[in-house]
GROMACS .gro file of C-alpha atoms in nm:
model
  293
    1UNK     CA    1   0.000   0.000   0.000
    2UNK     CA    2   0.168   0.338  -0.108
    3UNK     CA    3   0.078   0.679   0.032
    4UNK     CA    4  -0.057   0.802  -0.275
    5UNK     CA    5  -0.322   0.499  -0.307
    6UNK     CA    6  -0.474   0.608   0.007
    7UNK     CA    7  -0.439   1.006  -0.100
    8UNK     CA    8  -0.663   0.915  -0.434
    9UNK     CA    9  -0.909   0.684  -0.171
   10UNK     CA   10  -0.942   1.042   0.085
   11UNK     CA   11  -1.009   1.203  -0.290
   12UNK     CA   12  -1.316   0.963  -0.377
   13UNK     CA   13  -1.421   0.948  -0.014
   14UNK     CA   14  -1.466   1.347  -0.012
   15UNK     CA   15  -1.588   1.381  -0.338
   16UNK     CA   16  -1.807   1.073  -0.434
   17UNK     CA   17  -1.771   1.109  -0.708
   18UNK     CA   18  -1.486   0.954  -0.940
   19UNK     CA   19  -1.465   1.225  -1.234
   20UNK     CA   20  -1.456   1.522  -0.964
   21UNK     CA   21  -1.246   1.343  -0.755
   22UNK     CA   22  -0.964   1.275  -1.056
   23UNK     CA   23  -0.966   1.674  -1.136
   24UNK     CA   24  -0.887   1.745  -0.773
   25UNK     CA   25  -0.562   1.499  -0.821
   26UNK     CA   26  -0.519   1.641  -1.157
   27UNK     CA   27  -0.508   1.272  -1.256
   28UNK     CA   28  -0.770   1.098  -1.534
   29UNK     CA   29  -1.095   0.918  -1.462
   30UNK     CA   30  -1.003   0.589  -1.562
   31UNK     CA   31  -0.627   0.619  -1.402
   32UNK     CA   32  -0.798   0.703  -1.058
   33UNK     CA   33  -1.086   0.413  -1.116
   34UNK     CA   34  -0.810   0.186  -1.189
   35UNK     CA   35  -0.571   0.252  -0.844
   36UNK     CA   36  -0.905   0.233  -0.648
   37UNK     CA   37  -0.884  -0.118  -0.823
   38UNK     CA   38  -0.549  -0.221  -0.728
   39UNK     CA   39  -0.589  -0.054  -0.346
   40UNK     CA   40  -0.921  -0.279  -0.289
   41UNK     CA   41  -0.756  -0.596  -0.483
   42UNK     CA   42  -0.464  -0.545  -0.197
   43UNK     CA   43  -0.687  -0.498   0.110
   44UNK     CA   44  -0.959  -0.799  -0.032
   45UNK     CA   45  -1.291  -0.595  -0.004
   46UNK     CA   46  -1.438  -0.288  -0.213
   47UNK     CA   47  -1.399   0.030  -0.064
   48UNK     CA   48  -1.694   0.178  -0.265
   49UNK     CA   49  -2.031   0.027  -0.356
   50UNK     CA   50  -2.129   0.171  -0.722
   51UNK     CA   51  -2.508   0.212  -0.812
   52UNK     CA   52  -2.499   0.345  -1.147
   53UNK     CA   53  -2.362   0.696  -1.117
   54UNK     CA   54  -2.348   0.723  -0.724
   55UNK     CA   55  -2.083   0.584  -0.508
   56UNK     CA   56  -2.162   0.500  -0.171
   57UNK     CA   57  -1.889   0.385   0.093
   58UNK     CA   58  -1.876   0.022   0.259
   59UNK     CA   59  -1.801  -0.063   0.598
   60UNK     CA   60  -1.438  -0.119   0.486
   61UNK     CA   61  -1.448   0.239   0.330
   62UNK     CA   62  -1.527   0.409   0.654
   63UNK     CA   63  -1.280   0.186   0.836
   64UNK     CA   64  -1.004   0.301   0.596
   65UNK     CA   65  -1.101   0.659   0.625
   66UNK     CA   66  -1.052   0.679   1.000
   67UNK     CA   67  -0.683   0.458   0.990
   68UNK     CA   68  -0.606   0.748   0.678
   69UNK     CA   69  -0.710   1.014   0.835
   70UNK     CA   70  -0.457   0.911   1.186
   71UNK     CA   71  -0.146   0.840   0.936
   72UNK     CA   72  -0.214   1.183   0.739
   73UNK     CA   73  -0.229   1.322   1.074
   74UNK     CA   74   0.090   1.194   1.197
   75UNK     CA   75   0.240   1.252   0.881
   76UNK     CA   76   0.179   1.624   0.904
   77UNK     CA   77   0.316   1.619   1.284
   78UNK     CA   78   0.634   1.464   1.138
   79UNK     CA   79   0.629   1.734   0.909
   80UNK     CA   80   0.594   2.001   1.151
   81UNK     CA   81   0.833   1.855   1.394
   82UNK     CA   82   1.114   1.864   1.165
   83UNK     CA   83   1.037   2.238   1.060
   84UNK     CA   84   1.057   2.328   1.430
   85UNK     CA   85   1.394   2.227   1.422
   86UNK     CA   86   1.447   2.583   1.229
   87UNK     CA   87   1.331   2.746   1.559
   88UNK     CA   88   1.134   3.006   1.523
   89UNK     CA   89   1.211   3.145   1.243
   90UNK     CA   90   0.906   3.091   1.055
   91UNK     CA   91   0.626   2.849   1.017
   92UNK     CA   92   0.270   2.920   1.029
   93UNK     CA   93   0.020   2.924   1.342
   94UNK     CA   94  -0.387   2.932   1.289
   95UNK     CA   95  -0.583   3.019   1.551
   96UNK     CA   96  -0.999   2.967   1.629
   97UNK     CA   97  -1.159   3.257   1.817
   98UNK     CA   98  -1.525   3.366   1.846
   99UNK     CA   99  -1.624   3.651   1.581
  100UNK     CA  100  -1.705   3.895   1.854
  101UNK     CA  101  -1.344   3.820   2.073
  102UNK     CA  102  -1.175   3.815   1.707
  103UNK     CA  103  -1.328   4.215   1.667
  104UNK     CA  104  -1.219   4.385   2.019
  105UNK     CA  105  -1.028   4.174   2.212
  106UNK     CA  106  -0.715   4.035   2.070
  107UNK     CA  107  -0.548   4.270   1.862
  108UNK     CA  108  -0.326   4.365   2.094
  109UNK     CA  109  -0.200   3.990   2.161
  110UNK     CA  110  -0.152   3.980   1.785
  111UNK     CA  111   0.090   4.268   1.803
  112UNK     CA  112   0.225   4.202   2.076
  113UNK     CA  113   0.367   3.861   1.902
  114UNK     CA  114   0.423   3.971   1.555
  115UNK     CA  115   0.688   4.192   1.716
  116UNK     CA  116   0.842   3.931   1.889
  117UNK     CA  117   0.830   3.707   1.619
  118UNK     CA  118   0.805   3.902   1.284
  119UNK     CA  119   0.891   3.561   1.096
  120UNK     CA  120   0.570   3.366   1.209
  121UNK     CA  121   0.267   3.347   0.973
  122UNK     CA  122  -0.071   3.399   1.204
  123UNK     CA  123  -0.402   3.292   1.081
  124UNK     CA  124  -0.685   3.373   1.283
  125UNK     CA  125  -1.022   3.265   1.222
  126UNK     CA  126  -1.354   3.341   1.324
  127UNK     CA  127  -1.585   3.093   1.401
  128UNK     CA  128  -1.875   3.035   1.662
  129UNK     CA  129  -1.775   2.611   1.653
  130UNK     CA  130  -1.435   2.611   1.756
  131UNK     CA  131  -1.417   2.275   1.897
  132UNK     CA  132  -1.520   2.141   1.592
  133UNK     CA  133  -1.255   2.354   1.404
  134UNK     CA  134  -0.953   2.216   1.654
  135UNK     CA  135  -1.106   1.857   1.643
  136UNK     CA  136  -1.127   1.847   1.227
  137UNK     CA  137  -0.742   2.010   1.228
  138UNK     CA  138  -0.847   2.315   1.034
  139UNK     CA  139  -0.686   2.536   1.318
  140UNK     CA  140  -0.396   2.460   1.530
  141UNK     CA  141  -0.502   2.588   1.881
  142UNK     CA  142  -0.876   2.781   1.993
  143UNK     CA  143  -0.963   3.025   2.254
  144UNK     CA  144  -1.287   2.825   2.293
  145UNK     CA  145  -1.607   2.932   2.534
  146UNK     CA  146  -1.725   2.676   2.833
  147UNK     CA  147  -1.571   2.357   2.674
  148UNK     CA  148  -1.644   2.054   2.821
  149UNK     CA  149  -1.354   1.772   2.939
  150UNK     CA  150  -1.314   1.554   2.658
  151UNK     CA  151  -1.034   1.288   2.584
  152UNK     CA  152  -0.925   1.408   2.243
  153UNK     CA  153  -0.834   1.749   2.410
  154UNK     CA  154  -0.608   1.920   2.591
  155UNK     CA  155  -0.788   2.195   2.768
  156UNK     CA  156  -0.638   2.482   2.936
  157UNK     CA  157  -0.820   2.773   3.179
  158UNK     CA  158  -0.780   3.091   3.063
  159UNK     CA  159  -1.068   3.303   3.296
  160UNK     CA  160  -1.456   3.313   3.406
  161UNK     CA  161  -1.564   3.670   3.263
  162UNK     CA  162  -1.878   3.789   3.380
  163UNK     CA  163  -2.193   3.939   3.148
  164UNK     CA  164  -2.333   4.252   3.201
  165UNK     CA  165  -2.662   4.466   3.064
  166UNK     CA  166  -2.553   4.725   2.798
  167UNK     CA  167  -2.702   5.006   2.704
  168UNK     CA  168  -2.701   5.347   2.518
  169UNK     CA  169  -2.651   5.623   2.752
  170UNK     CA  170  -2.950   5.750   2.666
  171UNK     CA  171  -3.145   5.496   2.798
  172UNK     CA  172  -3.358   5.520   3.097
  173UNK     CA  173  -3.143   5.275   3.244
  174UNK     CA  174  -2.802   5.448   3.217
  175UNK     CA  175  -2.781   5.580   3.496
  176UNK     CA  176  -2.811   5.244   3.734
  177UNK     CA  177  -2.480   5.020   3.811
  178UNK     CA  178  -2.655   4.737   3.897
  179UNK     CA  179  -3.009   4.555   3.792
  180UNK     CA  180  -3.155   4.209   3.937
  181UNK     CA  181  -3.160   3.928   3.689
  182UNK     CA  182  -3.555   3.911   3.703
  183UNK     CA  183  -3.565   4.313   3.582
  184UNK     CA  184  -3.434   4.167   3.204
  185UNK     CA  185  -3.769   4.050   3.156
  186UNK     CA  186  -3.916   4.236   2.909
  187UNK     CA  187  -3.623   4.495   2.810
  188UNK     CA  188  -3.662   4.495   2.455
  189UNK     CA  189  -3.308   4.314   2.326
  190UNK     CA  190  -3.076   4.327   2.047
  191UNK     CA  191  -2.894   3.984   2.054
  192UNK     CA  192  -2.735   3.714   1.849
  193UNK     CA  193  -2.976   3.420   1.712
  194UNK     CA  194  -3.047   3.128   1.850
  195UNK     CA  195  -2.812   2.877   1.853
  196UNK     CA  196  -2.525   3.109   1.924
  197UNK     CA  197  -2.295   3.073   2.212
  198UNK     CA  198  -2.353   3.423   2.333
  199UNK     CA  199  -2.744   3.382   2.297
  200UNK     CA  200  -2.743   3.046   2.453
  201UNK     CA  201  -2.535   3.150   2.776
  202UNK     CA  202  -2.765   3.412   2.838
  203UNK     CA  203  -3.103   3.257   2.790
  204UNK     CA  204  -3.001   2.925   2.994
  205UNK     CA  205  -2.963   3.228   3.329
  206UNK     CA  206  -3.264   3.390   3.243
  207UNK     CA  207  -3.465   3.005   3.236
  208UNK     CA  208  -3.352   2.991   3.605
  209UNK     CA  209  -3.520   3.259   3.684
  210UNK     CA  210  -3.883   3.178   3.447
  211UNK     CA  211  -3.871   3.380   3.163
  212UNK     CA  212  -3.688   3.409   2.812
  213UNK     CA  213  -3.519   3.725   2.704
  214UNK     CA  214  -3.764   3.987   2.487
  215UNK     CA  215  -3.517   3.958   2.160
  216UNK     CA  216  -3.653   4.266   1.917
  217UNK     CA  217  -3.370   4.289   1.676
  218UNK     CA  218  -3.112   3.974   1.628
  219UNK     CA  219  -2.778   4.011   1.405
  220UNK     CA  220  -2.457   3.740   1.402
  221UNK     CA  221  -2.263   4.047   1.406
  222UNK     CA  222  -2.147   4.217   1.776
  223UNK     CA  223  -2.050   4.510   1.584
  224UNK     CA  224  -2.414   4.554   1.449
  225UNK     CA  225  -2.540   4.461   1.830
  226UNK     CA  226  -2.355   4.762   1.957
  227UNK     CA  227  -2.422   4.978   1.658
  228UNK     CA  228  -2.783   4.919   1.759
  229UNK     CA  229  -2.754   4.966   2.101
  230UNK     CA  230  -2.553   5.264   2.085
  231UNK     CA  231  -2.855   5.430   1.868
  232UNK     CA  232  -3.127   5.292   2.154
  233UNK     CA  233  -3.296   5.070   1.945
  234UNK     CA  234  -3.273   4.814   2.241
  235UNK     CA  235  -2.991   4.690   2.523
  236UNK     CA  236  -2.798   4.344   2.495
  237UNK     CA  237  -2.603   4.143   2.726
  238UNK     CA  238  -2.220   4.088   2.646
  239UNK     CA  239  -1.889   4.005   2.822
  240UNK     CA  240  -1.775   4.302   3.061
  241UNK     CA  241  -1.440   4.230   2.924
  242UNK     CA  242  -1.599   4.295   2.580
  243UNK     CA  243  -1.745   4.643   2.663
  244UNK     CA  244  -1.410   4.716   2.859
  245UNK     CA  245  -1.171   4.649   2.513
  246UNK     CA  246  -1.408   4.878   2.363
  247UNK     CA  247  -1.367   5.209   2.615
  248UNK     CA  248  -1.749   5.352   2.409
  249UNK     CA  249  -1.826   5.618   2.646
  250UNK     CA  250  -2.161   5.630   2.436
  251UNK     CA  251  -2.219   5.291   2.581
  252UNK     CA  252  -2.306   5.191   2.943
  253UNK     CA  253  -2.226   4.872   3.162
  254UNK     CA  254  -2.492   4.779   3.420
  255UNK     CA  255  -2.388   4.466   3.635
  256UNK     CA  256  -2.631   4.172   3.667
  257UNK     CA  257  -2.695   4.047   4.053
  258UNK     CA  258  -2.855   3.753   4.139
  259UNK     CA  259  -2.706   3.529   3.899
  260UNK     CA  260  -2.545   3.741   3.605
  261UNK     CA  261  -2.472   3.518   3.310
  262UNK     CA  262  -2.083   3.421   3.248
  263UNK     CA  263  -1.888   3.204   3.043
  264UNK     CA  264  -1.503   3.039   3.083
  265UNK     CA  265  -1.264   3.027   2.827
  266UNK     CA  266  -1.000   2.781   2.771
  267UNK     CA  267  -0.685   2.693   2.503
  268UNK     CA  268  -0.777   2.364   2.340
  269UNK     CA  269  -0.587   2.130   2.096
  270UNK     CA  270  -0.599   1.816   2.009
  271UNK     CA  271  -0.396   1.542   2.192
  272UNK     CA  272  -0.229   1.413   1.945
  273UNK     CA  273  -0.137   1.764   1.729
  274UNK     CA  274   0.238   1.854   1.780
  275UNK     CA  275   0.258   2.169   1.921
  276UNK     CA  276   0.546   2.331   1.769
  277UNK     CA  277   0.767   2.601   1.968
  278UNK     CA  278   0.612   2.894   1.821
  279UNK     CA  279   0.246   2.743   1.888
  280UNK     CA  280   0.387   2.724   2.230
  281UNK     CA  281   0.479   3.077   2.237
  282UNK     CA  282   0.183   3.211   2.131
  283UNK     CA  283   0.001   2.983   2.401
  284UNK     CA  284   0.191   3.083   2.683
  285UNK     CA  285   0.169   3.463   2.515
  286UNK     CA  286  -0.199   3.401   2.562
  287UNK     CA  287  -0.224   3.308   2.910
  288UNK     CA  288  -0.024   3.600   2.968
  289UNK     CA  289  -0.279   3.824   2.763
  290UNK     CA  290  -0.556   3.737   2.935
  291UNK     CA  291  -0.429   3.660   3.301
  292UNK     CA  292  -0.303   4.035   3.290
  293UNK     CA  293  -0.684   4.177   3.188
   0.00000   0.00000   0.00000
């Protein structure tokens, strides 16, 4: 079995489809149909059942996938190991962050390491399913939001950051520093959808208390929220570190009592990722980042 049999199988499996699958090599149809041949002749059982024009995967297919996908994997780490050897004097390190984090919160940390060092590519992305993003390897590291222990991660504590109301200052509001829980009832809210993190953390410490938030204007955007906000079409509820990053004095911060919403965030990777020296820099330049804020 040679490496490039089972990088034309990962082809088909993605594709399922043998013609699309053969321009992605930049191979022919009937040269890709025919190593598919010679890799299920080897292993003894068809990899792919084909009806007609579809191809569906066997039982042996999906077996080979997951065995595939653990030697590309530790391929790559081999890879990476041996680049690290240069120190760091290059390389490339992508990071998964929440959108609204990604807008106001690290740009700073970002500096603060491409001055230290200039020769490492950073990729951050935005996404609001960063586990998922760090468990399908299409980011090195994530600064993800109340993960849960699981075995294929390594999971470190970063903080607990509080919500808070916020509010234009000229609502009726602005003038209060703190409001019980219960008095969000029926404040007319801009907010994220549901099914968003941010939404979801909020509405499961409103439930405590009996009621659902009064959403009057949603947006996947925490630059819209705010923009909204800040003209008094309604009030949200977002990170106090959030509203501190962005220093709006045409915005207002009113603390919840009696059980304010808050969330934890964490570094996660997967367990068996290499973590190269300058992913380890920028991890221990993250705990840094946020331990001092």
């Amino acid at each position: 079995m040679e490496i490039r049999h089972l990088h034309y199988f990962m082809a088909v499996y993605e594709e399922l489809h043998f013609t699309k699958a053969a321009e992605k090599l930049g191979i022919s149809q009937p040269t890709l149909s025919q190593q598919i041949r010679v890799l299920e002749d080897e292993l003894g059982m068809p990899l792919f059942d084909r009806i007609g024009k579809k191809i569906v995967v066997t039982e042996a297919g999906s077996l080979l996938f997951s065995y595939t996908t653990e030697v590309f994997n530790t391929l790559q780490n081999v890879k990476d190991s041996i680049k690290d050897l240069q120190g760091l004097q290059g390389g490339q390190i992508s990071i998964g962050i929440m959108p609204s984090d990604l807008d106001y919160r690290i740009t700073q940390l970002v500096i603060d390491f491409h001055q230290k060092f200039p020769k490492v590519k950073l990729k951050i992305l935005a996404s609001i399913d960063i586990m998922r993003q760090v468990l399908e390897n299409e980011v090195d590291i994530g600064i993800g939001t109340n993960v849960e222990s699981d075995d294929r991660l390594v999971i470190i504590p970063l903080c607990r950051e509080e919500y808070v109301l916020t509010v234009s200052k000229e609502h009726p509001l602005a003038q209060q520093t703190v409001i019980p829980i219960a008095e969000l009832e029926g404040l007319p809210m801009v907010m994220y959808p549901e099914g968003f993190l941010g939404r979801e953390i909020v509405e499961e410490a409103v439930k405590k208390h009996g009621f659902h938030i009064h959403s009057i204007l949603e947006t996947s955007s925490v630059t819209s929220i705010m923009n909204l906000v800040r003209a008094n079409i309604g009030v949200t509820v977002q990170p106090y570190p959030l509203l501190q990053q962005m220093n709006d004095p045409s915005l207002c911060s009113i603390r919840i009592s009696n059980g304010a919403p808050s969330r934890s965030l964490s570094i996660i990777f997967r367990v068996d990722r290499y973590v190269s020296q300058a992913t380890t820099a920028m991890i221990e330049q993250i705990k840094h980042y946020f331990k001092s804020k």
